[in-house]
Amino acid sequence: MDRQSGRTEVIDNTLNPDFVRKFVLDYFFEEKQNLRFDVYNVDSRSSNISKHSFLGQTFCTLGEIIGSSGSRLERVLSGIPGKKCGSIIFTAEELSNCRVSTKLSSCTHTYHDFIGEFTTSYRELSRGQSQFNVYEVLNPKKKGRKKKYVNSGTVTLLSFKVESEYTFVDFIRGNPSQPTSLHYMNPYQLNAYAMALKAVGEIIQDYDSDKLFPAYGFGAKLPPDGKISHAFPLNSDCENANCVGIEGVLEAYYDCLRKVQLYGPTNFAPVINQVAQCASEVTDGSQYFVLLVITDGVISDMVQTREAVVTAASLPMSIIIVGVGPAEFDAMEELDGDEVRVSSRGRVAERDIVQFVPFRDYIDRSGNQVLSMARLAKDVLAEIPDQLLSFMKSRGIEPRPALSPSPTPQINVHL
């Protein structure tokens, strides 16, 4: 029995339409899911379809699309004898909510036979063990009968962990050399990682006198033994992670993708602590450090990252986090202390040093990469001057005279 899953939008005046509308389908490996695609030439002023507007059709299975290289399948249209109808390209991507799991543990105190109720949210739980994650359990019936009723006990969250799980599709779909990956090296345009790096880096590099940028990757298995690392130099030089200019960073990034195997979880704390160690060695105001983190994953070590941010907040350092791809980044908003300062184990961050943005909010709908990059850079860099000034002021550091032989403060960019 045929069932129509939907129609694309109508695109005017083009022989090579790139449709935006997506169709959400349930995928079952164990079933043959036949698909038929009919293509029509339709006037955008009218949605009517007639046999005279038929251009061609093709057939395939959902498994063929997912199982093809990069989950990208091209098929020739047929249907009009003696006429070339062109071809159509299909791509498939897995919804991000199919791969996230959460693990939590809790303990209870002074419980009786009846267990009451309490409410919380995913965002609250993602804070991990803290004073905010102790909940009163209330029994509505007892509360209504007893004037002095307080609660029926408490529930304390001991741990909360978000893990990105690998799925069957991950293993049959391939790797960063394929178009479905956010790291895909397209010969004609930058991927989201490269766009974010270039957008921010090309502006801030003007304030780094030596143009040498330590660049690190995190979340990968490294050759030759497959050891997992969350802070490895992109240029493979453990003694000197510096890359020459932003173009050098991009070159190291592309080269690194060919050598390592991307691997979760997404841990931020190691690379933040590494840059913080450098910043702790120069606190006289002569240098200021900016760490740019680009990630496509939900953060896995929130407790450790909060601790790292609180420590870094007392150092000459700022952190920019750019989230790329479709993942849910709600938990990362907690690190951006615009409203509530980050805290850890009773310590509150001395300054707000983190700026987080999801890159998808800045992508130009027309596909203009230059405009997308400009929007991103403007937003994420806007807070850096105030963050630098807040550190200098808190330490009583005054600007050096313009003609002073002593060096003016240098911004060191870590990527």
mmCIF file of C-alpha atoms in Angstrom:
data_model
loop_
_atom_site.group_PDB
_atom_site.id
_atom_site.type_symbol
_atom_site.label_atom_id
_atom_site.label_comp_id
_atom_site.label_asym_id
_atom_site.label_seq_id
_atom_site.Cartn_x
_atom_site.Cartn_y
_atom_site.Cartn_z
ATOM 1 C CA MET A 1 0.000 0.000 0.000
ATOM 2 C CA ASP A 2 1.444 3.377 -1.064
ATOM 3 C CA ARG A 3 1.590 6.218 1.434
ATOM 4 C CA GLN A 4 2.776 9.753 0.682
ATOM 5 C CA SER A 5 5.407 10.878 3.196
ATOM 6 C CA GLY A 6 5.385 14.479 2.042
ATOM 7 C CA ARG A 7 6.409 16.977 -0.610
ATOM 8 C CA THR A 8 9.394 19.256 -0.925
ATOM 9 C CA GLU A 9 9.059 22.994 -1.313
ATOM 10 C CA VAL A 10 8.848 24.505 -4.813
ATOM 11 C CA ILE A 11 12.051 26.158 -6.049
ATOM 12 C CA ASP A 12 11.738 28.542 -8.980
ATOM 13 C CA ASN A 13 13.963 29.026 -12.017
ATOM 14 C CA THR A 14 16.739 26.506 -11.462
ATOM 15 C CA LEU A 15 17.876 23.296 -13.093
ATOM 16 C CA ASN A 16 19.689 22.186 -9.924
ATOM 17 C CA PRO A 17 17.342 22.688 -6.962
ATOM 18 C CA ASP A 18 18.703 22.023 -3.479
ATOM 19 C CA PHE A 19 15.667 21.190 -1.369
ATOM 20 C CA VAL A 20 15.651 22.196 2.290
ATOM 21 C CA ARG A 21 12.577 20.350 3.567
ATOM 22 C CA LYS A 22 13.399 17.044 5.255
ATOM 23 C CA PHE A 23 11.324 13.925 5.729
ATOM 24 C CA VAL A 24 11.503 12.073 9.052
ATOM 25 C CA LEU A 25 11.222 8.305 8.610
ATOM 26 C CA ASP A 26 11.547 5.392 11.004
ATOM 27 C CA TYR A 27 14.457 3.185 9.931
ATOM 28 C CA PHE A 28 14.376 -0.567 10.470
ATOM 29 C CA PHE A 29 17.465 -2.496 9.475
ATOM 30 C CA GLU A 30 15.547 -5.771 9.373
ATOM 31 C CA GLU A 31 12.930 -4.517 6.897
ATOM 32 C CA LYS A 32 13.023 -3.584 3.215
ATOM 33 C CA GLN A 33 11.584 -0.062 3.156
ATOM 34 C CA ASN A 34 10.764 0.767 -0.456
ATOM 35 C CA LEU A 35 10.699 4.419 -1.489
ATOM 36 C CA ARG A 36 9.411 6.077 -4.662
ATOM 37 C CA PHE A 37 10.218 9.636 -5.672
ATOM 38 C CA ASP A 38 8.193 11.469 -8.315
ATOM 39 C CA VAL A 39 9.512 14.741 -9.705
ATOM 40 C CA TYR A 40 7.229 17.378 -11.243
ATOM 41 C CA ASN A 41 7.650 20.766 -12.845
ATOM 42 C CA VAL A 42 5.201 22.884 -10.840
ATOM 43 C CA ASP A 43 4.317 26.571 -11.067
ATOM 44 C CA SER A 44 4.970 28.061 -7.608
ATOM 45 C CA ARG A 45 1.788 30.103 -7.978
ATOM 46 C CA SER A 46 -0.239 26.910 -8.044
ATOM 47 C CA SER A 47 0.291 23.655 -6.183
ATOM 48 C CA ASN A 48 -1.714 21.660 -8.752
ATOM 49 C CA ILE A 49 0.073 18.659 -10.239
ATOM 50 C CA SER A 50 -0.936 17.190 -13.569
ATOM 51 C CA LYS A 51 0.414 14.425 -15.748
ATOM 52 C CA HIS A 52 1.776 17.064 -18.138
ATOM 53 C CA SER A 53 4.189 18.387 -15.477
ATOM 54 C CA PHE A 54 5.746 14.981 -14.755
ATOM 55 C CA LEU A 55 9.549 14.978 -15.184
ATOM 56 C CA GLY A 56 10.487 11.525 -13.976
ATOM 57 C CA GLN A 57 10.696 9.125 -11.060
ATOM 58 C CA THR A 58 13.077 6.764 -9.317
ATOM 59 C CA PHE A 59 12.920 3.959 -6.791
ATOM 60 C CA CYS A 60 15.214 2.863 -3.981
ATOM 61 C CA THR A 61 15.115 1.573 -0.417
ATOM 62 C CA LEU A 62 15.875 3.477 2.755
ATOM 63 C CA GLY A 63 18.579 0.910 3.443
ATOM 64 C CA GLU A 64 20.291 1.770 0.140
ATOM 65 C CA ILE A 65 20.537 5.433 1.142
ATOM 66 C CA ILE A 66 21.854 4.744 4.644
ATOM 67 C CA GLY A 67 24.199 2.004 3.463
ATOM 68 C CA SER A 68 25.715 4.032 0.620
ATOM 69 C CA SER A 69 29.019 5.853 1.002
ATOM 70 C CA GLY A 70 28.420 8.778 3.353
ATOM 71 C CA SER A 71 24.701 7.908 3.395
ATOM 72 C CA ARG A 72 24.546 9.705 0.032
ATOM 73 C CA LEU A 73 22.860 8.030 -2.939
ATOM 74 C CA GLU A 74 22.476 9.333 -6.506
ATOM 75 C CA ARG A 75 19.809 7.921 -8.821
ATOM 76 C CA VAL A 76 18.904 8.682 -12.458
ATOM 77 C CA LEU A 77 15.321 9.772 -13.054
ATOM 78 C CA SER A 78 13.331 7.849 -15.645
ATOM 79 C CA GLY A 79 9.803 7.967 -17.010
ATOM 80 C CA ILE A 80 9.733 9.925 -20.260
ATOM 81 C CA PRO A 81 10.874 7.747 -23.207
ATOM 82 C CA GLY A 82 13.740 9.216 -25.201
ATOM 83 C CA LYS A 83 14.317 12.099 -22.820
ATOM 84 C CA LYS A 84 17.083 12.611 -20.286
ATOM 85 C CA CYS A 85 15.410 13.510 -17.015
ATOM 86 C CA GLY A 86 18.507 14.194 -14.940
ATOM 87 C CA SER A 87 19.332 12.654 -11.582
ATOM 88 C CA ILE A 88 18.456 13.135 -7.926
ATOM 89 C CA ILE A 89 20.686 12.861 -4.858
ATOM 90 C CA PHE A 90 19.429 11.589 -1.494
ATOM 91 C CA THR A 91 21.163 11.999 1.862
ATOM 92 C CA ALA A 92 20.230 10.550 5.244
ATOM 93 C CA GLU A 93 21.156 11.699 8.727
ATOM 94 C CA GLU A 94 20.301 10.255 12.111
ATOM 95 C CA LEU A 95 18.350 12.394 14.571
ATOM 96 C CA SER A 96 20.527 13.434 17.518
ATOM 97 C CA ASN A 97 17.952 12.378 20.121
ATOM 98 C CA CYS A 98 18.451 8.748 19.067
ATOM 99 C CA ARG A 99 21.932 8.604 20.584
ATOM 100 C CA VAL A 100 21.848 10.318 23.964
ATOM 101 C CA SER A 101 21.459 8.421 27.226
ATOM 102 C CA THR A 102 21.575 9.653 30.796
ATOM 103 C CA LYS A 103 22.750 7.927 33.922
ATOM 104 C CA LEU A 104 22.005 9.191 37.412
ATOM 105 C CA SER A 105 22.263 7.957 40.961
ATOM 106 C CA SER A 106 20.606 9.351 44.076
ATOM 107 C CA CYS A 107 20.103 8.644 47.748
ATOM 108 C CA THR A 108 17.175 9.270 50.075
ATOM 109 C CA HIS A 109 16.897 10.322 53.708
ATOM 110 C CA THR A 110 14.176 9.771 56.365
ATOM 111 C CA TYR A 111 11.830 7.904 54.043
ATOM 112 C CA HIS A 112 8.680 6.256 55.337
ATOM 113 C CA ASP A 113 6.350 3.718 53.762
ATOM 114 C CA PHE A 114 4.852 6.254 51.377
ATOM 115 C CA ILE A 115 7.004 7.960 48.769
ATOM 116 C CA GLY A 116 5.812 11.378 47.715
ATOM 117 C CA GLU A 117 6.722 13.375 44.644
ATOM 118 C CA PHE A 118 8.952 16.173 43.433
ATOM 119 C CA THR A 119 9.647 17.887 40.133
ATOM 120 C CA THR A 120 12.884 18.904 38.453
ATOM 121 C CA SER A 121 14.251 19.463 34.972
ATOM 122 C CA TYR A 122 16.957 18.036 32.756
ATOM 123 C CA ARG A 123 18.873 21.287 33.043
ATOM 124 C CA GLU A 124 18.794 21.213 36.834
ATOM 125 C CA LEU A 125 19.931 17.580 36.909
ATOM 126 C CA SER A 126 22.785 18.380 34.536
ATOM 127 C CA ARG A 127 24.308 20.605 37.240
ATOM 128 C CA GLY A 128 25.369 17.391 38.972
ATOM 129 C CA GLN A 129 25.768 17.011 42.706
ATOM 130 C CA SER A 130 25.191 20.393 44.352
ATOM 131 C CA GLN A 131 23.018 22.234 46.843
ATOM 132 C CA PHE A 132 20.502 22.801 44.054
ATOM 133 C CA ASN A 133 19.920 19.097 43.519
ATOM 134 C CA VAL A 134 18.457 18.177 46.906
ATOM 135 C CA TYR A 135 14.697 17.799 46.613
ATOM 136 C CA GLU A 136 11.919 17.693 49.171
ATOM 137 C CA VAL A 137 9.534 14.812 48.584
ATOM 138 C CA LEU A 138 5.967 15.924 49.216
ATOM 139 C CA ASN A 139 2.876 13.850 49.875
ATOM 140 C CA PRO A 140 -0.161 15.890 48.723
ATOM 141 C CA LYS A 141 -2.570 14.017 51.020
ATOM 142 C CA LYS A 142 -0.451 14.528 54.141
ATOM 143 C CA LYS A 143 0.164 18.128 53.234
ATOM 144 C CA GLY A 144 -3.578 18.717 53.091
ATOM 145 C CA ARG A 145 -4.288 16.988 56.432
ATOM 146 C CA LYS A 146 -1.410 18.124 58.617
ATOM 147 C CA LYS A 147 -0.738 21.782 59.351
ATOM 148 C CA LYS A 148 2.833 21.138 60.527
ATOM 149 C CA TYR A 149 3.683 18.828 57.641
ATOM 150 C CA VAL A 150 7.023 19.702 56.024
ATOM 151 C CA ASN A 151 7.929 16.800 53.765
ATOM 152 C CA SER A 152 8.211 13.041 53.593
ATOM 153 C CA GLY A 153 11.965 13.075 53.220
ATOM 154 C CA THR A 154 14.493 14.286 50.669
ATOM 155 C CA VAL A 155 16.179 12.981 47.541
ATOM 156 C CA THR A 156 19.797 13.958 46.914
ATOM 157 C CA LEU A 157 21.335 13.637 43.469
ATOM 158 C CA LEU A 158 24.724 11.982 43.715
ATOM 159 C CA SER A 159 25.703 11.993 40.065
ATOM 160 C CA PHE A 160 24.321 12.753 36.630
ATOM 161 C CA LYS A 161 26.073 11.824 33.430
ATOM 162 C CA VAL A 162 25.110 12.405 29.806
ATOM 163 C CA GLU A 163 26.612 9.982 27.335
ATOM 164 C CA SER A 164 26.527 10.048 23.568
ATOM 165 C CA GLU A 165 26.024 6.464 22.467
ATOM 166 C CA TYR A 166 27.151 4.980 19.199
ATOM 167 C CA THR A 167 24.407 3.555 17.047
ATOM 168 C CA PHE A 168 24.267 1.021 14.258
ATOM 169 C CA VAL A 169 24.148 3.829 11.709
ATOM 170 C CA ASP A 170 27.457 5.244 12.991
ATOM 171 C CA PHE A 171 29.266 2.049 12.090
ATOM 172 C CA ILE A 172 27.777 1.591 8.634
ATOM 173 C CA ARG A 173 27.891 5.266 7.670
ATOM 174 C CA GLY A 174 31.627 5.866 7.791
ATOM 175 C CA ASN A 175 33.950 8.635 8.952
ATOM 176 C CA PRO A 176 34.899 12.347 8.583
ATOM 177 C CA SER A 177 35.875 11.806 4.960
ATOM 178 C CA GLN A 178 32.182 11.368 4.163
ATOM 179 C CA PRO A 179 29.693 14.189 3.498
ATOM 180 C CA THR A 180 27.436 13.419 6.472
ATOM 181 C CA SER A 181 30.165 14.228 8.989
ATOM 182 C CA LEU A 182 30.422 17.704 10.503
ATOM 183 C CA HIS A 183 34.172 17.322 9.903
ATOM 184 C CA TYR A 184 33.684 16.542 6.192
ATOM 185 C CA MET A 185 36.476 18.078 4.116
ATOM 186 C CA ASN A 186 34.499 19.527 1.223
ATOM 187 C CA PRO A 187 36.894 20.744 -1.510
ATOM 188 C CA TYR A 188 34.543 23.617 -2.352
ATOM 189 C CA GLN A 189 33.535 25.040 1.023
ATOM 190 C CA LEU A 190 34.502 25.096 4.699
ATOM 191 C CA ASN A 191 32.832 22.776 7.176
ATOM 192 C CA ALA A 192 31.253 24.196 10.331
ATOM 193 C CA TYR A 193 34.406 23.628 12.425
ATOM 194 C CA ALA A 194 36.615 25.429 9.920
ATOM 195 C CA MET A 195 34.115 28.270 9.523
ATOM 196 C CA ALA A 196 33.970 28.891 13.285
ATOM 197 C CA LEU A 197 37.748 28.699 13.633
ATOM 198 C CA LYS A 198 38.384 31.045 10.701
ATOM 199 C CA ALA A 199 35.651 33.507 11.730
ATOM 200 C CA VAL A 200 36.972 34.025 15.253
ATOM 201 C CA GLY A 201 40.641 33.407 14.571
ATOM 202 C CA GLU A 202 41.099 35.876 11.729
ATOM 203 C CA ILE A 203 39.907 38.746 13.911
ATOM 204 C CA ILE A 204 41.624 37.904 17.173
ATOM 205 C CA GLN A 205 44.943 36.964 15.522
ATOM 206 C CA ASP A 206 45.575 40.664 14.884
ATOM 207 C CA TYR A 207 46.217 41.042 18.638
ATOM 208 C CA ASP A 208 48.655 38.118 18.872
ATOM 209 C CA SER A 209 52.075 39.487 17.971
ATOM 210 C CA ASP A 210 53.834 36.235 17.074
ATOM 211 C CA LYS A 211 50.854 34.660 15.241
ATOM 212 C CA LEU A 212 51.680 31.279 16.817
ATOM 213 C CA PHE A 213 48.600 29.424 17.996
ATOM 214 C CA PRO A 214 48.720 26.302 20.179
ATOM 215 C CA ALA A 215 45.963 24.085 18.727
ATOM 216 C CA TYR A 216 44.555 20.991 20.438
ATOM 217 C CA GLY A 217 41.991 18.357 19.666
ATOM 218 C CA PHE A 218 39.927 16.396 22.153
ATOM 219 C CA GLY A 219 37.842 13.255 21.930
ATOM 220 C CA ALA A 220 39.840 10.942 19.652
ATOM 221 C CA LYS A 221 41.847 7.718 19.521
ATOM 222 C CA LEU A 222 45.432 8.490 18.601
ATOM 223 C CA PRO A 223 47.835 6.361 16.574
ATOM 224 C CA PRO A 224 49.607 4.045 16.896
ATOM 225 C CA ASP A 225 47.988 2.371 19.918
ATOM 226 C CA GLY A 226 44.493 3.915 19.827
ATOM 227 C CA LYS A 227 44.850 5.721 23.154
ATOM 228 C CA ILE A 228 41.932 8.092 23.876
ATOM 229 C CA SER A 229 42.969 11.703 24.470
ATOM 230 C CA HIS A 230 41.093 14.879 25.405
ATOM 231 C CA ALA A 231 43.980 17.293 24.834
ATOM 232 C CA PHE A 232 46.320 16.367 21.978
ATOM 233 C CA PRO A 233 48.242 18.737 19.648
ATOM 234 C CA LEU A 234 46.703 18.931 16.187
ATOM 235 C CA ASN A 235 50.167 19.081 14.635
ATOM 236 C CA SER A 236 51.184 15.838 16.434
ATOM 237 C CA ASP A 237 54.116 17.632 18.092
ATOM 238 C CA CYS A 238 53.853 17.038 21.839
ATOM 239 C CA GLU A 239 56.766 19.407 22.486
ATOM 240 C CA ASN A 240 55.398 22.340 20.484
ATOM 241 C CA ALA A 241 51.671 22.561 19.647
ATOM 242 C CA ASN A 242 52.052 25.951 17.919
ATOM 243 C CA CYS A 243 50.661 26.455 14.419
ATOM 244 C CA VAL A 244 51.697 29.410 12.251
ATOM 245 C CA GLY A 245 48.668 31.617 11.669
ATOM 246 C CA ILE A 246 45.035 30.563 11.376
ATOM 247 C CA GLU A 247 45.801 28.938 8.028
ATOM 248 C CA GLY A 248 48.372 26.820 9.828
ATOM 249 C CA VAL A 249 45.747 25.759 12.361
ATOM 250 C CA LEU A 250 43.343 24.785 9.573
ATOM 251 C CA GLU A 251 46.075 22.808 7.822
ATOM 252 C CA ALA A 252 46.900 20.955 11.053
ATOM 253 C CA TYR A 253 43.195 20.288 11.665
ATOM 254 C CA TYR A 254 42.653 18.763 8.217
ATOM 255 C CA ASP A 255 45.829 16.709 8.483
ATOM 256 C CA CYS A 256 44.833 15.472 11.940
ATOM 257 C CA LEU A 257 41.447 14.251 10.674
ATOM 258 C CA ARG A 258 43.253 11.845 8.363
ATOM 259 C CA LYS A 259 45.236 10.318 11.230
ATOM 260 C CA VAL A 260 42.983 10.033 14.291
ATOM 261 C CA GLN A 261 39.722 8.224 14.961
ATOM 262 C CA LEU A 262 37.073 10.505 16.468
ATOM 263 C CA TYR A 263 35.873 9.077 19.751
ATOM 264 C CA GLY A 264 33.706 10.210 22.674
ATOM 265 C CA PRO A 265 32.967 11.276 25.296
ATOM 266 C CA THR A 266 33.168 15.087 25.053
ATOM 267 C CA ASN A 267 35.390 16.262 27.928
ATOM 268 C CA PHE A 268 36.249 19.956 28.237
ATOM 269 C CA ALA A 269 38.143 20.046 31.533
ATOM 270 C CA PRO A 270 41.516 18.690 30.284
ATOM 271 C CA VAL A 271 42.044 21.364 27.614
ATOM 272 C CA ILE A 272 40.727 24.172 29.856
ATOM 273 C CA ASN A 273 43.149 23.100 32.603
ATOM 274 C CA GLN A 274 46.003 22.936 30.103
ATOM 275 C CA VAL A 275 45.504 26.533 28.973
ATOM 276 C CA ALA A 276 44.874 27.642 32.560
ATOM 277 C CA GLN A 277 48.278 26.246 33.486
ATOM 278 C CA CYS A 278 49.881 28.501 30.855
ATOM 279 C CA ALA A 279 47.873 31.509 32.044
ATOM 280 C CA SER A 280 48.860 30.901 35.677
ATOM 281 C CA GLU A 281 52.505 31.456 34.768
ATOM 282 C CA VAL A 282 51.946 35.011 33.447
ATOM 283 C CA THR A 283 49.661 37.041 35.725
ATOM 284 C CA ASP A 284 51.424 40.421 35.541
ATOM 285 C CA GLY A 285 49.145 41.771 32.818
ATOM 286 C CA SER A 286 51.667 41.325 30.007
ATOM 287 C CA GLN A 287 49.661 38.497 28.438
ATOM 288 C CA TYR A 288 46.000 37.511 28.221
ATOM 289 C CA PHE A 289 44.849 34.093 27.030
ATOM 290 C CA VAL A 290 41.776 33.278 24.913
ATOM 291 C CA LEU A 291 40.697 29.649 24.504
ATOM 292 C CA LEU A 292 38.407 28.882 21.567
ATOM 293 C CA VAL A 293 36.586 25.541 21.897
ATOM 294 C CA ILE A 294 34.581 24.175 18.958
ATOM 295 C CA THR A 295 32.451 21.114 19.675
ATOM 296 C CA ASP A 296 29.550 19.112 18.272
ATOM 297 C CA GLY A 297 28.828 17.101 21.406
ATOM 298 C CA VAL A 298 26.933 17.406 24.639
ATOM 299 C CA ILE A 299 29.465 18.011 27.410
ATOM 300 C CA SER A 300 30.224 14.830 29.385
ATOM 301 C CA ASP A 301 32.331 16.136 32.265
ATOM 302 C CA MET A 302 30.237 19.059 33.510
ATOM 303 C CA VAL A 303 31.327 18.716 37.157
ATOM 304 C CA GLN A 304 35.033 18.787 36.253
ATOM 305 C CA THR A 305 34.482 21.560 33.703
ATOM 306 C CA ARG A 306 32.730 23.779 36.240
ATOM 307 C CA GLU A 307 35.693 23.313 38.552
ATOM 308 C CA ALA A 308 38.109 24.165 35.722
ATOM 309 C CA VAL A 309 36.148 27.311 34.782
ATOM 310 C CA VAL A 310 36.023 28.539 38.394
ATOM 311 C CA THR A 311 39.800 28.130 38.641
ATOM 312 C CA ALA A 312 40.406 29.796 35.264
ATOM 313 C CA ALA A 313 38.211 32.772 36.227
ATOM 314 C CA SER A 314 40.962 34.029 38.545
ATOM 315 C CA LEU A 315 43.515 33.959 35.728
ATOM 316 C CA PRO A 316 44.116 36.242 32.695
ATOM 317 C CA MET A 317 41.942 34.051 30.511
ATOM 318 C CA SER A 318 38.659 33.938 28.536
ATOM 319 C CA ILE A 319 36.888 30.933 27.013
ATOM 320 C CA ILE A 320 34.801 30.954 23.831
ATOM 321 C CA ILE A 321 32.721 27.839 23.126
ATOM 322 C CA VAL A 322 31.057 27.376 19.742
ATOM 323 C CA GLY A 323 28.618 24.490 19.376
ATOM 324 C CA VAL A 324 28.249 23.115 15.848
ATOM 325 C CA GLY A 325 25.686 20.664 14.518
ATOM 326 C CA PRO A 326 22.216 19.648 15.735
ATOM 327 C CA ALA A 327 23.042 18.549 19.308
ATOM 328 C CA GLU A 328 21.152 19.963 22.288
ATOM 329 C CA PHE A 329 23.531 22.376 24.029
ATOM 330 C CA ASP A 330 21.210 23.559 26.837
ATOM 331 C CA ALA A 331 23.527 22.354 29.583
ATOM 332 C CA MET A 332 26.376 24.495 28.237
ATOM 333 C CA GLU A 333 24.376 27.656 28.869
ATOM 334 C CA GLU A 334 25.222 27.085 32.524
ATOM 335 C CA LEU A 335 28.888 27.778 31.771
ATOM 336 C CA ASP A 336 28.037 31.140 30.225
ATOM 337 C CA GLY A 337 27.713 33.069 33.473
ATOM 338 C CA ASP A 338 25.870 36.131 32.172
ATOM 339 C CA GLU A 339 23.049 35.673 34.694
ATOM 340 C CA VAL A 340 24.405 33.267 37.314
ATOM 341 C CA ARG A 341 28.134 32.843 37.933
ATOM 342 C CA VAL A 342 29.524 29.345 37.577
ATOM 343 C CA SER A 343 30.218 27.660 40.913
ATOM 344 C CA SER A 344 31.904 24.470 42.052
ATOM 345 C CA ARG A 345 32.300 22.905 45.499
ATOM 346 C CA GLY A 346 31.295 26.085 47.264
ATOM 347 C CA ARG A 347 33.487 28.351 45.149
ATOM 348 C CA VAL A 348 31.961 30.952 42.827
ATOM 349 C CA ALA A 349 33.769 32.101 39.685
ATOM 350 C CA GLU A 350 35.541 35.392 40.286
ATOM 351 C CA ARG A 351 34.591 36.675 36.825
ATOM 352 C CA ASP A 352 32.325 35.697 33.934
ATOM 353 C CA ILE A 353 34.871 34.389 31.410
ATOM 354 C CA VAL A 354 32.807 32.040 29.212
ATOM 355 C CA GLN A 355 30.853 32.921 26.097
ATOM 356 C CA PHE A 356 28.858 30.059 24.530
ATOM 357 C CA VAL A 357 26.924 30.190 21.252
ATOM 358 C CA PRO A 358 25.406 27.525 18.957
ATOM 359 C CA PHE A 359 26.711 28.176 15.444
ATOM 360 C CA ARG A 360 23.373 27.222 13.870
ATOM 361 C CA ASP A 361 21.904 30.482 15.200
ATOM 362 C CA TYR A 362 24.254 32.451 12.940
ATOM 363 C CA ILE A 363 24.031 30.525 9.677
ATOM 364 C CA ASP A 364 22.734 32.707 6.867
ATOM 365 C CA ARG A 365 19.663 31.182 5.223
ATOM 366 C CA SER A 366 20.904 32.026 1.748
ATOM 367 C CA GLY A 367 24.046 29.976 2.348
ATOM 368 C CA ASN A 368 26.383 32.984 2.495
ATOM 369 C CA GLN A 369 29.331 31.675 4.526
ATOM 370 C CA VAL A 370 31.048 35.067 4.777
ATOM 371 C CA LEU A 371 27.962 36.594 6.371
ATOM 372 C CA SER A 372 27.536 33.625 8.727
ATOM 373 C CA MET A 373 31.140 33.925 9.883
ATOM 374 C CA ALA A 374 30.877 37.679 10.409
ATOM 375 C CA ARG A 375 27.759 37.295 12.555
ATOM 376 C CA LEU A 376 29.409 34.614 14.681
ATOM 377 C CA ALA A 377 32.642 36.545 15.218
ATOM 378 C CA LYS A 378 30.818 39.725 16.213
ATOM 379 C CA ASP A 379 28.815 37.974 18.917
ATOM 380 C CA VAL A 380 31.432 35.719 20.489
ATOM 381 C CA LEU A 381 34.186 38.352 20.589
ATOM 382 C CA ALA A 382 32.043 41.177 21.956
ATOM 383 C CA GLU A 383 32.682 40.250 25.607
ATOM 384 C CA ILE A 384 36.475 39.803 25.387
ATOM 385 C CA PRO A 385 37.405 43.490 25.992
ATOM 386 C CA ASP A 386 35.301 43.704 29.167
ATOM 387 C CA GLN A 387 36.637 40.370 30.390
ATOM 388 C CA LEU A 388 40.230 41.540 29.904
ATOM 389 C CA LEU A 389 39.488 44.851 31.665
ATOM 390 C CA SER A 390 37.819 43.081 34.586
ATOM 391 C CA PHE A 391 40.956 41.013 35.204
ATOM 392 C CA MET A 392 43.314 43.986 34.964
ATOM 393 C CA LYS A 393 41.129 46.060 37.279
ATOM 394 C CA SER A 394 40.783 43.271 39.852
ATOM 395 C CA ARG A 395 44.579 42.991 40.039
ATOM 396 C CA GLY A 396 45.224 46.735 40.065
ATOM 397 C CA ILE A 397 47.181 46.524 36.803
ATOM 398 C CA GLU A 398 47.489 49.809 34.921
ATOM 399 C CA PRO A 399 48.154 50.247 31.182
ATOM 400 C CA ARG A 400 51.767 50.782 30.256
ATOM 401 C CA PRO A 401 52.589 54.161 28.639
ATOM 402 C CA ALA A 402 52.343 54.094 24.871
ATOM 403 C CA LEU A 403 56.064 54.902 24.474
ATOM 404 C CA SER A 404 57.174 52.467 27.168
ATOM 405 C CA PRO A 405 59.890 50.018 26.099
ATOM 406 C CA SER A 406 58.011 47.324 28.043
ATOM 407 C CA PRO A 407 55.727 45.178 25.881
ATOM 408 C CA THR A 408 52.014 45.989 25.829
ATOM 409 C CA PRO A 409 49.623 43.201 26.863
ATOM 410 C CA GLN A 410 49.569 40.434 24.270
ATOM 411 C CA ILE A 411 46.531 38.252 23.633
ATOM 412 C CA ASN A 412 47.484 34.597 23.308
ATOM 413 C CA VAL A 413 44.943 32.515 21.407
ATOM 414 C CA HIS A 414 44.611 28.781 22.116
ATOM 415 C CA LEU A 415 42.411 26.647 19.867
#
